[in-house]
CSV table of C-alpha atoms in Angstrom, one decimal:
chain,number,residue,atom,x,y,z
A,1,MET,CA,-2.2,-23.5,43.1
A,2,LYS,CA,-4.2,-21.1,41.0
A,3,THR,CA,-6.8,-22.4,38.7
A,4,LYS,CA,-7.2,-21.4,35.0
A,5,ILE,CA,-10.1,-19.2,36.0
A,6,GLN,CA,-8.0,-17.2,38.4
A,7,ASN,CA,-5.2,-16.7,35.8
A,8,LEU,CA,-7.7,-15.5,33.2
A,9,PRO,CA,-7.7,-11.7,34.2
A,10,LEU,CA,-3.9,-11.7,34.1
A,11,ALA,CA,-3.8,-13.3,30.7
A,12,VAL,CA,-6.5,-11.0,29.3
A,13,PHE,CA,-4.5,-8.0,30.7
A,14,LEU,CA,-1.2,-9.2,29.2
A,15,ILE,CA,-2.8,-9.8,25.8
A,16,LEU,CA,-4.5,-6.4,25.7
A,17,PHE,CA,-1.3,-4.7,26.9
A,18,CYS,CA,0.7,-6.4,24.1
A,19,LEU,CA,-1.9,-5.5,21.5
A,20,LEU,CA,-1.8,-1.9,22.7
A,21,CYS,CA,2.0,-1.7,22.7
A,22,GLY,CA,2.2,-3.4,19.3
A,23,GLY,CA,-0.4,-1.1,17.8
A,24,LEU,CA,1.3,2.0,19.1
A,25,LEU,CA,4.6,0.8,17.8
A,26,TYR,CA,3.1,0.0,14.4
A,27,LEU,CA,1.5,3.4,14.2
A,28,SER,CA,4.7,5.2,15.1
A,29,PHE,CA,6.3,4.0,11.9
A,30,PHE,CA,3.8,5.9,9.8
A,31,LYS,CA,3.7,9.3,11.5
A,32,PRO,CA,5.7,12.3,10.2
A,33,LEU,CA,9.3,12.7,11.2
A,34,TYR,CA,10.1,14.2,14.6
A,35,GLN,CA,12.6,17.0,14.6
A,36,ASP,CA,15.5,14.9,15.7
A,37,GLU,CA,14.9,12.2,13.0
A,38,GLY,CA,14.9,14.8,10.3
A,39,VAL,CA,18.2,16.2,11.7
A,40,PHE,CA,19.7,12.8,11.8
A,41,LEU,CA,18.8,12.0,8.2
A,42,THR,CA,19.9,15.5,6.9
A,43,ILE,CA,23.3,15.2,8.6
A,44,GLY,CA,23.6,11.6,7.4
A,45,LYS,CA,23.1,13.0,3.9
A,46,TRP,CA,25.7,15.6,4.5
A,47,LEU,CA,28.2,12.9,5.6
A,48,GLY,CA,27.5,11.1,2.3
A,49,ARG,CA,28.5,14.4,0.5
A,50,GLY,CA,31.8,14.5,2.3
A,51,LEU,CA,31.1,17.0,5.1
A,52,TRP,CA,32.3,16.2,8.7
A,53,PRO,CA,30.6,16.7,12.0
A,54,TYR,CA,31.9,19.5,14.2
A,55,GLN,CA,34.0,20.8,11.3
A,56,ASP,CA,31.5,21.6,8.6
A,57,PHE,CA,28.3,21.5,10.8
A,58,PHE,CA,27.4,21.2,14.5
A,59,ASP,CA,24.8,19.4,16.5
A,60,HIS,CA,25.0,18.6,20.2
A,61,LYS,CA,24.7,14.8,19.8
A,62,THR,CA,27.5,12.3,19.3
A,63,PRO,CA,28.2,11.4,15.6
A,64,GLY,CA,27.2,7.7,15.9
A,65,ILE,CA,23.6,8.3,15.0
A,66,TYR,CA,24.6,10.4,12.0
A,67,PHE,CA,26.8,7.7,10.6
A,68,LEU,CA,24.0,5.2,11.2
A,69,ALA,CA,21.7,7.5,9.2
A,70,TRP,CA,24.3,7.8,6.4
A,71,PHE,CA,24.8,4.0,6.4
A,72,VAL,CA,21.0,3.3,6.1
A,73,GLN,CA,20.7,5.9,3.3
A,74,LEU,CA,23.3,4.0,1.3
A,75,PHE,CA,20.9,1.1,1.0
A,76,SER,CA,17.4,2.7,1.2
A,77,ALA,CA,16.0,6.2,0.9
A,78,LYS,CA,12.8,5.2,2.8
A,79,VAL,CA,12.3,6.8,6.3
A,80,ILE,CA,10.6,3.6,7.6
A,81,VAL,CA,13.9,1.7,7.1
A,82,PHE,CA,15.7,4.2,9.2
A,83,LYS,CA,13.0,4.0,11.9
A,84,ILE,CA,13.3,0.2,12.0
A,85,ILE,CA,17.1,0.3,12.2
A,86,VAL,CA,17.0,2.8,15.0
A,87,LEU,CA,14.4,0.7,16.9
A,88,ILE,CA,16.6,-2.4,16.6
A,89,THR,CA,19.7,-0.5,17.8
A,90,ASN,CA,17.7,0.9,20.7
A,91,LEU,CA,16.5,-2.5,21.7
A,92,ILE,CA,20.0,-3.9,21.5
A,93,GLY,CA,21.3,-1.0,23.6
A,94,ALA,CA,18.6,-1.5,26.1
A,95,PHE,CA,19.7,-5.0,26.9
């Protein structure tokens, strides 16, 4: 059986790792848009104006992300809301 002293390096490592990951995740919400995120939001705006994917415009991705961007833009024009929703859907999809 390991003592508390032997488990201390592992606990310190896990805490530092979680702080690093959390900090990087936090910072990622406040950086400028990547190219794909800008495309998703622009095409989502076009969907809101009545244009249709593969008929009025083309991008090589499936239309689900564009409809998600359009849906998010119905409720909020803030980019951070879109990033949070995409993070949540990615986490759900990962499991």
